[in-house]
Tab-separated table of C-alpha atoms in Angstrom:
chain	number	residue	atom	x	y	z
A	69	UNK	CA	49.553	-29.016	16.746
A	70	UNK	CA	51.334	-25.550	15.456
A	71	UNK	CA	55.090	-25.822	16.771
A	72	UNK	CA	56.980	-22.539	18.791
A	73	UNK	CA	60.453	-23.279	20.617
A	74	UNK	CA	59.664	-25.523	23.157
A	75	UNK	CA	61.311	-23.745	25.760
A	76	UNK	CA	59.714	-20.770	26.028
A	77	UNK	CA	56.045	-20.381	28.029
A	78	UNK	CA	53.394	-17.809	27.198
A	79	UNK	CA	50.923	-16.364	29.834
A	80	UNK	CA	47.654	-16.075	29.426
A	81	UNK	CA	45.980	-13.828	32.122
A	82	UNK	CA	42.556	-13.920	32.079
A	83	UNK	CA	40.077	-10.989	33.819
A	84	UNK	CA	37.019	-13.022	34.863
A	85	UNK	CA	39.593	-15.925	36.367
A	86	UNK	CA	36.773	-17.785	38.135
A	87	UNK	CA	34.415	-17.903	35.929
A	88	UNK	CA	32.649	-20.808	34.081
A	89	UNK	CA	34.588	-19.582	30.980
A	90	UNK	CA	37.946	-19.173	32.236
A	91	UNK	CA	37.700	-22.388	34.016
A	92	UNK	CA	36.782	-24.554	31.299
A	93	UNK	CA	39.682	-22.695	29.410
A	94	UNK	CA	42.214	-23.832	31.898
A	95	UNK	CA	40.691	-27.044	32.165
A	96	UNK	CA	40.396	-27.813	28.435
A	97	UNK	CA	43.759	-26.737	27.968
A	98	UNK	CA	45.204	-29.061	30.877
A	99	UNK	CA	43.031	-31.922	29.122
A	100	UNK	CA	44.173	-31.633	25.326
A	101	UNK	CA	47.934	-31.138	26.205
A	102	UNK	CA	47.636	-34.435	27.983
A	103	UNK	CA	45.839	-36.358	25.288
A	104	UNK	CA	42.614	-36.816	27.254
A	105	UNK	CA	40.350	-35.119	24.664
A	106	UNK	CA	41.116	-33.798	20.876
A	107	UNK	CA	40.902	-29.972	20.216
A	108	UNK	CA	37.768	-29.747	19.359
A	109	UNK	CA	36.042	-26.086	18.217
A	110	UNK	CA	40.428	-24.743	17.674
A	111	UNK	CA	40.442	-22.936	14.527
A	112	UNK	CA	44.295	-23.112	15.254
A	113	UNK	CA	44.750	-26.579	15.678
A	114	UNK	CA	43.580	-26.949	11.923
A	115	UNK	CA	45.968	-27.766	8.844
A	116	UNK	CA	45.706	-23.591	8.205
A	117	UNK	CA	47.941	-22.904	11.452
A	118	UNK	CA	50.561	-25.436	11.518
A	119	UNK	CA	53.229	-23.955	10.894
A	120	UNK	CA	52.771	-20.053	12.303
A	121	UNK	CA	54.303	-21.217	15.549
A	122	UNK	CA	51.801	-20.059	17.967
A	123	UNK	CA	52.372	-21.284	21.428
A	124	UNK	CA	51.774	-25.004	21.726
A	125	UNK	CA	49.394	-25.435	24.585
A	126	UNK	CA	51.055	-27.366	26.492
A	127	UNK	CA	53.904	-23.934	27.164
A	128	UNK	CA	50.551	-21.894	28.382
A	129	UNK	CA	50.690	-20.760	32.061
A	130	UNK	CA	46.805	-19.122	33.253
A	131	UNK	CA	46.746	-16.654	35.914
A	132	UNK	CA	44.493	-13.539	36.417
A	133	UNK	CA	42.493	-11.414	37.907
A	134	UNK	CA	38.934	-11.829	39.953
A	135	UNK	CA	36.050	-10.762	42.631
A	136	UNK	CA	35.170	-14.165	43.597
A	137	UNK	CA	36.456	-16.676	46.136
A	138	UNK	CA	35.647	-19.853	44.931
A	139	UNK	CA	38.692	-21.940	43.487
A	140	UNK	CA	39.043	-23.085	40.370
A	141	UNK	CA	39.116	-26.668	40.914
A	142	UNK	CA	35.928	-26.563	43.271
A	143	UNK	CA	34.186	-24.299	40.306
A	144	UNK	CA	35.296	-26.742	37.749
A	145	UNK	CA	33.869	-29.660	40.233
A	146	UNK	CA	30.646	-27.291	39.600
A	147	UNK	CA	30.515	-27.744	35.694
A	148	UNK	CA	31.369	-31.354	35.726
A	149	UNK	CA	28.464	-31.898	38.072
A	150	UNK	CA	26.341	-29.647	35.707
A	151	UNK	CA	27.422	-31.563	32.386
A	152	UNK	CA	29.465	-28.863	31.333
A	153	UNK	CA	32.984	-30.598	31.979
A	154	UNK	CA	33.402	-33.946	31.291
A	155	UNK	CA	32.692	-36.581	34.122
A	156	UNK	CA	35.705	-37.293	35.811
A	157	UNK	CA	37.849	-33.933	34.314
A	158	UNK	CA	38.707	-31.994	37.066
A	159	UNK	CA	40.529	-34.975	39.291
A	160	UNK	CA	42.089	-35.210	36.269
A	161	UNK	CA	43.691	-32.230	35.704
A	162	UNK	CA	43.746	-31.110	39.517
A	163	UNK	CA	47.301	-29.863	39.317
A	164	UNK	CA	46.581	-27.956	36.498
A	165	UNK	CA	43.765	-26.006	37.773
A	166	UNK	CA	45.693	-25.580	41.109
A	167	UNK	CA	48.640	-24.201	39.135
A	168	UNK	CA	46.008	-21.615	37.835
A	169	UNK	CA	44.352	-20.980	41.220
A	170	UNK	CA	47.651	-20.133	43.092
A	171	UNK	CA	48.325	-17.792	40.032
A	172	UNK	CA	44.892	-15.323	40.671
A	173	UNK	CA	44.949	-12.298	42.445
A	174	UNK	CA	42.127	-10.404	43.886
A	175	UNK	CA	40.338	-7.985	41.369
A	176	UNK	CA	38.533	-4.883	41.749
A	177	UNK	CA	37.103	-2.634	42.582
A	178	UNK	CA	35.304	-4.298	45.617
A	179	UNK	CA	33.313	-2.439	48.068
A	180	UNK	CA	34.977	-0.103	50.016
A	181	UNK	CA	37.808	0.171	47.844
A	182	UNK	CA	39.405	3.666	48.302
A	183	UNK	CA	42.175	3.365	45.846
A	184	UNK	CA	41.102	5.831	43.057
A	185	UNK	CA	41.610	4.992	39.158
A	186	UNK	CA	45.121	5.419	38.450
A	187	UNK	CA	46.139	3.384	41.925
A	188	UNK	CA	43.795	0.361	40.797
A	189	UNK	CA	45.755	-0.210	37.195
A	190	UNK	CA	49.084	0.126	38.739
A	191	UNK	CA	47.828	-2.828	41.502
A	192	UNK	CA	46.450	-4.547	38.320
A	193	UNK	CA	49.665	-3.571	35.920
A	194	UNK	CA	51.837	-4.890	38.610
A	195	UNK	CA	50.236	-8.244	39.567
A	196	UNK	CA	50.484	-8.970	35.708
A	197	UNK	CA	54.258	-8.124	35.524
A	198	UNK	CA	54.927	-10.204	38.581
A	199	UNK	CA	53.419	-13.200	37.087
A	200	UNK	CA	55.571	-12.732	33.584
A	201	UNK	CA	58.153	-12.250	35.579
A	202	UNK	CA	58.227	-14.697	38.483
A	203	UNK	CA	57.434	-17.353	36.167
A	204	UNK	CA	60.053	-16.398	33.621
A	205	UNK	CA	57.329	-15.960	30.907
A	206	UNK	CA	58.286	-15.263	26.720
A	207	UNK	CA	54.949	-12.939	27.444
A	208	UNK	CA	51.660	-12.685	28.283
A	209	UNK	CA	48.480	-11.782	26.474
A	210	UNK	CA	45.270	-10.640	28.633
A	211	UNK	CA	41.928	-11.864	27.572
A	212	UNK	CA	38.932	-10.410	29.435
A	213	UNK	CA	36.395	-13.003	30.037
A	214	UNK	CA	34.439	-11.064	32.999
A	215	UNK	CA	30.821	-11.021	33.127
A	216	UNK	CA	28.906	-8.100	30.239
A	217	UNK	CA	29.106	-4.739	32.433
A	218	UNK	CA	26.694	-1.848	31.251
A	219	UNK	CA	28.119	0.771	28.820
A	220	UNK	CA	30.077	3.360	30.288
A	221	UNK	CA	29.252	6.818	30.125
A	222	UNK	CA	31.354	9.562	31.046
A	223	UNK	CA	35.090	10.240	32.193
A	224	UNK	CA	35.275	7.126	34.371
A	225	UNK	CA	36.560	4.095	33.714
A	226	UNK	CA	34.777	1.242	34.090
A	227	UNK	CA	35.979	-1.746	35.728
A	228	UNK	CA	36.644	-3.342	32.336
A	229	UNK	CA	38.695	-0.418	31.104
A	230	UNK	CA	40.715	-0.540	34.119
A	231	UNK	CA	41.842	-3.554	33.350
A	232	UNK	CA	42.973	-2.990	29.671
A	233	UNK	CA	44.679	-0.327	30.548
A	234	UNK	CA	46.780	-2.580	33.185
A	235	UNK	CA	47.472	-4.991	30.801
A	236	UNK	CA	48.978	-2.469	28.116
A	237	UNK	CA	50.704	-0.661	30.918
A	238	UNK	CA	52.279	-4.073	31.864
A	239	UNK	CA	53.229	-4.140	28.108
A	240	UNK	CA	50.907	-7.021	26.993
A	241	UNK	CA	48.562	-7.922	24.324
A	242	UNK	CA	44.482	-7.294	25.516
A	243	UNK	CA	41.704	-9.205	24.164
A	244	UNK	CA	38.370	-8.115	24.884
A	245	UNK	CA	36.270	-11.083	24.845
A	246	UNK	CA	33.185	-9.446	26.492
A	247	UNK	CA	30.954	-7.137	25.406
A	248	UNK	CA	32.069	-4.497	27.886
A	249	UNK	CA	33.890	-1.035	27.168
A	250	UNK	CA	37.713	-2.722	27.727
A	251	UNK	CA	39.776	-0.104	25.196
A	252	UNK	CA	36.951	1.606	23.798
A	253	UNK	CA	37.010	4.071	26.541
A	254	UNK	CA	38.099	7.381	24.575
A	255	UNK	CA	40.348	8.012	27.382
A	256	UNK	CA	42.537	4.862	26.781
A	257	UNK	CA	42.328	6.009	22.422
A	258	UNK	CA	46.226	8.069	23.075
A	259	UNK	CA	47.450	4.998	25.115
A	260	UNK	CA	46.244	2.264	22.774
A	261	UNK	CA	47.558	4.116	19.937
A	262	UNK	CA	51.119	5.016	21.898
A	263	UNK	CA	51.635	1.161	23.574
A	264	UNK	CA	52.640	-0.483	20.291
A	265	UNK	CA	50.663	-3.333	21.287
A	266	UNK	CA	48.489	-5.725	19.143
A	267	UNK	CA	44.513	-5.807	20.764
A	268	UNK	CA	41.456	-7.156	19.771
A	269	UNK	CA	37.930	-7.820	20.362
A	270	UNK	CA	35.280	-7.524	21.099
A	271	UNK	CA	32.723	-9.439	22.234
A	272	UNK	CA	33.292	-13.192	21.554
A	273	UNK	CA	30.753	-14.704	18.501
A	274	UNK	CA	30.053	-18.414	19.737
A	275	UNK	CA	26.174	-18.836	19.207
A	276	UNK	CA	23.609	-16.808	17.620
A	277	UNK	CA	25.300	-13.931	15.916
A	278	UNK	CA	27.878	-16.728	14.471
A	279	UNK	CA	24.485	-18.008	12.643
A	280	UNK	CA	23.398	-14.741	11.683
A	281	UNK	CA	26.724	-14.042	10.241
A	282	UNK	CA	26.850	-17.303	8.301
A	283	UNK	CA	23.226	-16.676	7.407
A	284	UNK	CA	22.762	-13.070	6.528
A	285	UNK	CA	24.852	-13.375	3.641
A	286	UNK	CA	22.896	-16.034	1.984
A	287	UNK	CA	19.428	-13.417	2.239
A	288	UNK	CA	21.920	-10.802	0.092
A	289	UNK	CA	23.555	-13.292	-2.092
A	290	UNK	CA	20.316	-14.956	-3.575
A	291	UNK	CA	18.579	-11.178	-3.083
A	292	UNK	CA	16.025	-12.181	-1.080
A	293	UNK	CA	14.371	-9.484	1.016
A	294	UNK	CA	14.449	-9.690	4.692
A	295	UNK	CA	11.542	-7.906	6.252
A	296	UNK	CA	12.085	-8.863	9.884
A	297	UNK	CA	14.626	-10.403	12.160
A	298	UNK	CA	13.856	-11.048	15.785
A	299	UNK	CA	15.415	-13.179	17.981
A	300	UNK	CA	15.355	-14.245	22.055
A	301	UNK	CA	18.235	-15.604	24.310
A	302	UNK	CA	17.646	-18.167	27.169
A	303	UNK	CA	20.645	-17.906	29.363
A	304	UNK	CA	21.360	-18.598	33.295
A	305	UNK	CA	24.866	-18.833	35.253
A	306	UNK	CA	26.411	-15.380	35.830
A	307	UNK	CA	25.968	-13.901	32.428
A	308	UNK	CA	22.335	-14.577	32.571
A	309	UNK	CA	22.399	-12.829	35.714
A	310	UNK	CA	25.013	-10.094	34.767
A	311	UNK	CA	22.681	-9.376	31.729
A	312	UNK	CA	19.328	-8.479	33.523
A	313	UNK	CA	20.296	-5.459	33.966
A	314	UNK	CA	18.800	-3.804	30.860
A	315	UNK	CA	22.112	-1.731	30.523
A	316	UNK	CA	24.084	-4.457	30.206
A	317	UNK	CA	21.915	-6.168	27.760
A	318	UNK	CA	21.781	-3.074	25.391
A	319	UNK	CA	26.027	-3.299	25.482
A	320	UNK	CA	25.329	-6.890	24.134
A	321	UNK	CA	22.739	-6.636	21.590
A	322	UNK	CA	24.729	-3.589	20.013
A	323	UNK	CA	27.138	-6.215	18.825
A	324	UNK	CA	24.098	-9.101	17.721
A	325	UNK	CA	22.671	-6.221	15.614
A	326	UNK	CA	25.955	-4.731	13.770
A	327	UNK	CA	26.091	-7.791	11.495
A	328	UNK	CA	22.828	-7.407	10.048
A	329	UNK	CA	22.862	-3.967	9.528
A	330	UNK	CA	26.692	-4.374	8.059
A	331	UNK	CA	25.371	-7.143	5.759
A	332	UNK	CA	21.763	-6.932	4.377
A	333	UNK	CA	21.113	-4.070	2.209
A	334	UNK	CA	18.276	-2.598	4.518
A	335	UNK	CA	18.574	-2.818	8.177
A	336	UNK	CA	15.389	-5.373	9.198
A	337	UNK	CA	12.824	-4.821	11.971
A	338	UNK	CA	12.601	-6.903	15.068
A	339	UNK	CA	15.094	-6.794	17.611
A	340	UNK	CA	16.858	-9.613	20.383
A	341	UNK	CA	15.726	-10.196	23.398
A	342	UNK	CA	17.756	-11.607	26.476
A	343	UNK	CA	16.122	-13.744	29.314
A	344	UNK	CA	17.691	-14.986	32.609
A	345	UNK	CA	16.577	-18.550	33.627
A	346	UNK	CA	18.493	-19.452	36.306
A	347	UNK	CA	17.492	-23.220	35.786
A	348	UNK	CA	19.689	-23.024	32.159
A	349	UNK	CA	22.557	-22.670	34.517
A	350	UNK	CA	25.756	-22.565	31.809
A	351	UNK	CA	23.313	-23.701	28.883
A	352	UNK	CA	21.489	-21.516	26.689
A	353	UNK	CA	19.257	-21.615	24.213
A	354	UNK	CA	19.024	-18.899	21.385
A	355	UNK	CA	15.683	-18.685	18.937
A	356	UNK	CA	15.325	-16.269	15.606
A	357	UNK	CA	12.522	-15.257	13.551
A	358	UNK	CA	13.356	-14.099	10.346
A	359	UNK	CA	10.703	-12.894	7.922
A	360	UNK	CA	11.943	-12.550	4.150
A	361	UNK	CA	10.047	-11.846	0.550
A	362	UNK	CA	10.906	-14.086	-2.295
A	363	UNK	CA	9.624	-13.811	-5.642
A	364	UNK	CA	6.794	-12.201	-6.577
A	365	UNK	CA	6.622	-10.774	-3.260
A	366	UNK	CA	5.621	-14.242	-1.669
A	367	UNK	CA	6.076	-13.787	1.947
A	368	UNK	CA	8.196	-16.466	3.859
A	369	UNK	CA	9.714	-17.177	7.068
A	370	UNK	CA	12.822	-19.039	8.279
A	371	UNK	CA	13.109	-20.159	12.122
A	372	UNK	CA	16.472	-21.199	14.178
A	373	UNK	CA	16.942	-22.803	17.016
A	374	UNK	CA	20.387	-22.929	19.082
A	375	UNK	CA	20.968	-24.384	21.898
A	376	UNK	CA	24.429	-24.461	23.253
A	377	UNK	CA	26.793	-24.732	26.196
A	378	UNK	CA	28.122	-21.164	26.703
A	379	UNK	CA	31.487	-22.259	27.978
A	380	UNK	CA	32.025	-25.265	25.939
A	381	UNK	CA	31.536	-22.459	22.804
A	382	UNK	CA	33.798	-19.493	24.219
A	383	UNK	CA	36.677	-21.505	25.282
A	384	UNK	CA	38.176	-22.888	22.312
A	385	UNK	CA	37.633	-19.129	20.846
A	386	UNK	CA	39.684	-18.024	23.788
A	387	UNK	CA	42.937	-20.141	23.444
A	388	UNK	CA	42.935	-19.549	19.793
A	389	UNK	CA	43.021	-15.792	20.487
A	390	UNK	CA	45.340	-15.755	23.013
A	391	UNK	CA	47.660	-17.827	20.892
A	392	UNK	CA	47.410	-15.815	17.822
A	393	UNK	CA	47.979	-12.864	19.804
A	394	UNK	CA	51.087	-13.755	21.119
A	395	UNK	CA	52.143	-14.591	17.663
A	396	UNK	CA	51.054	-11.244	16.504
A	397	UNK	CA	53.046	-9.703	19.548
A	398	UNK	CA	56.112	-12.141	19.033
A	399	UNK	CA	55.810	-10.800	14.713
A	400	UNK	CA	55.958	-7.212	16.152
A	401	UNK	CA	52.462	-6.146	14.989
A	402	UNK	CA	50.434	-3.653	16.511
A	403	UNK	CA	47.622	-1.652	17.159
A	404	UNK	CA	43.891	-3.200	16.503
A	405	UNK	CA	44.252	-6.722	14.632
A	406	UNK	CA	41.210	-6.293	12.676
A	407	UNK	CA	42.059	-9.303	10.807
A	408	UNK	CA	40.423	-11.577	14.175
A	409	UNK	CA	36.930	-10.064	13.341
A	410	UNK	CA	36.140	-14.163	12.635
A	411	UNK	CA	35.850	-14.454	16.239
A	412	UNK	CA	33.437	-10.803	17.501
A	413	UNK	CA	30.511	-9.431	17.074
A	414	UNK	CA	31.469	-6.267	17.698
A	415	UNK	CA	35.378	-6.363	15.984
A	416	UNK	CA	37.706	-3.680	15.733
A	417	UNK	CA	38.602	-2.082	12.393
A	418	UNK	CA	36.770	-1.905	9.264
A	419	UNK	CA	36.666	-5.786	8.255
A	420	UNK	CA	33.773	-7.557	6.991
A	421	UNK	CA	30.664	-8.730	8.717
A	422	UNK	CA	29.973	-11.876	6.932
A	423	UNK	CA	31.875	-15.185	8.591
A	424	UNK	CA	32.934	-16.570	5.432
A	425	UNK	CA	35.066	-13.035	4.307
A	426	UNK	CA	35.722	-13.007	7.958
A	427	UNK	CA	37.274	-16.879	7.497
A	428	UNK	CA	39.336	-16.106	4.318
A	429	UNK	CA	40.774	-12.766	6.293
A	430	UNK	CA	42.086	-14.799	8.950
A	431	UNK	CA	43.654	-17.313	6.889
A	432	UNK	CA	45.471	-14.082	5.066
A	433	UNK	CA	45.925	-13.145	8.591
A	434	UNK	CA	47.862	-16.727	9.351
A	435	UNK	CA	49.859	-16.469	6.577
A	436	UNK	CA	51.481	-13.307	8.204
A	437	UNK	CA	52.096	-14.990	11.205
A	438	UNK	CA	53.512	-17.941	9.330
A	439	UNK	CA	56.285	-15.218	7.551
A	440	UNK	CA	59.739	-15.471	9.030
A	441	UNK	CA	60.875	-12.776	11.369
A	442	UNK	CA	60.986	-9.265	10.141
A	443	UNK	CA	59.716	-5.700	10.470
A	444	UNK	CA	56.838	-4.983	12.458
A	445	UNK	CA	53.733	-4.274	10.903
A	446	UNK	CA	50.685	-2.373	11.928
A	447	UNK	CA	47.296	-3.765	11.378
């Protein structure tokens, strides 16, 4: 495990607190710090990372923000029962996910909320300094983990961009782990540029656009022709639901699409399509269709299947973000860490599209963090 000053605690304050993704973050965390299961999927618990001093995991305190009532260790209860968590997991780490529960604060905008944009990011800005505060935190990094909104369109902010504009306004990190608009908003461009913060995202790559970026490359590489690529998403639990609303769906498949068009030389036909099946609960199952000419024009096709626990994927993604964040934030770097694309669909910046130059920037990207204090740097 990568070694930081053992005294000093990071916070990790995630938007979406209650959710299945948030809640297996807290309680994977809680389980690997206390030798119950290895860290399995952590980029930054390989040999690569040892000695940047990220946060150890065991100095990570989770709080954040959320709509829903139920508490974390009833929801994590939930995803043992439904073969998500490990049998047995939550009793096991019960003081860890009540640490986190007592640490969320109610989120917004519900219903019949009056408070108008401006009052709702000061609520939000000031919930997130209390908790750095109270609990005597080095800093915290905010990772949005809330269910896919649809794009936003127009002046307002969207519940997403709300948010990232509390978290720089509290003077921490953001990570946008969602597809939704987070800092994209052109009215938050002046105040991302002016925070000096580091922020990334978006849109978290844990199942099928991870294949199609490892895959793609391969089609240009050996200059094969791809004709067609279609694909289809099973998916249930909340962002099954969230993304039945065809908005919401187009904000995701933006992201699915960018790495084939970035990466073969002619964008292909075909297109993704996402189904709700409640049944699927936190499972999903992801299926592509890719038709390709080889030589002499001979006309062949290559099929995937993956099927995949949604959680399980995203949460090791999230710990290793919000640890290499607060590195980046400790190192003094700012603005957009474009270097992080290894983990988005939809990244910031201008960095590749294909995993493997995505890999070797992020191990360029480690060896910064491994450097000795010194000047910041923006990215």
């Amino acid at each position: 495990m990568s070694v930081s000053p053992s005294g000093t605690r990071t916070g990790v304050w995630l938007v979406g607190a209650r959710g299945s993704v948030a809640t297996t973050v807290v309680a994977g965390c809680a389980a690997i710090s206390a030798g119950l299961h290895p860290p399995t999927g952590m980029v930054t618990e390989t040999p690569a990372f040892t000695d940047c001093q990220l946060p150890p995991l065991p100095n990570l305190v989770f709080g954040g923000h959320d709509t829903l009532d139920c508490p974390l260790p009833k929801r994590a209860e939930e995803l043992a029962a439904g073969g998500v968590l490990p049998h047995g997991l939550p009793a096991a780490v019960q003081s860890e996910l009540a640490a986190g529960e007592r640490e969320i604060r109610p989120g917004g905008p519900l219903p019949g909320d009056t408070r108008d944009e401006a009052a709702l990011i000061s609520a939000f800005a000031d919930d997130i300094q209390d908790f750095v505060r109270r609990l005597g935190l080095a800093r915290a990094v905010v990772v949005n983990v809330a269910s896919t909104e649809p794009a936003a369109t127009g002046r307002a902010l969207p519940p997403s961009s709300l948010y990232a504009a509390a978290a720089l306004r509290a003077g921490c990190p953001y990570v946008n782990f969602t597809p939704s608009t987070g800092l994209h908003h052109p009215e938050l461009a002046s105040l991302a540029t002016d925070s000096g913060l580091p922020y990334a995202g978006r849109d978290g790559k844990t199942g099928q656009t991870l294949l199609r970026a490892a895959l793609a490359p391969m089609f240009t590489q050996r200059a094969l022709a791809v004709r067609a690529w279609s694909g289809t998403n099973l998916l249930g639990g909340g962002d099954g639901a969230a993304l039945a609303d065809p908005a919401a769906a187009a904000a995701k498949n933006a992201g699915k699409e960018r790495v084939l068009a970035e990466t073969l030389a002619t964008p292909p036909e075909g297109e993704v399509h996402i189904d709700d099946v409640p049944a699927l609960g936190d499972w999903k199952t992801a299926w592509d269709h890719i038709a390709f000419d080889g030589f002499l024009g001979t006309r062949m096709v290559l099929q995937t299947i993956w099927q995949g626990c949604d959680s399980a994927l995203a949460a090791p993604l999230v710990l290793d973000l919000a640890r290499l964040t607060a590195r980046a934030h400790e190192r003094g770097l700012t603005g957009p860490l474009g270097e992080l694309g290894f983990y988005f669909k939809d990244p910031v910046g201008d960095g590749p599209a294909a995993l493997s130059e995505q890999y070797a920037e992020l191990l360029r990207f480690a060896d910064v963090l491994c450097e000795g204090e010194g000047e910041g740097t923006g990215w």
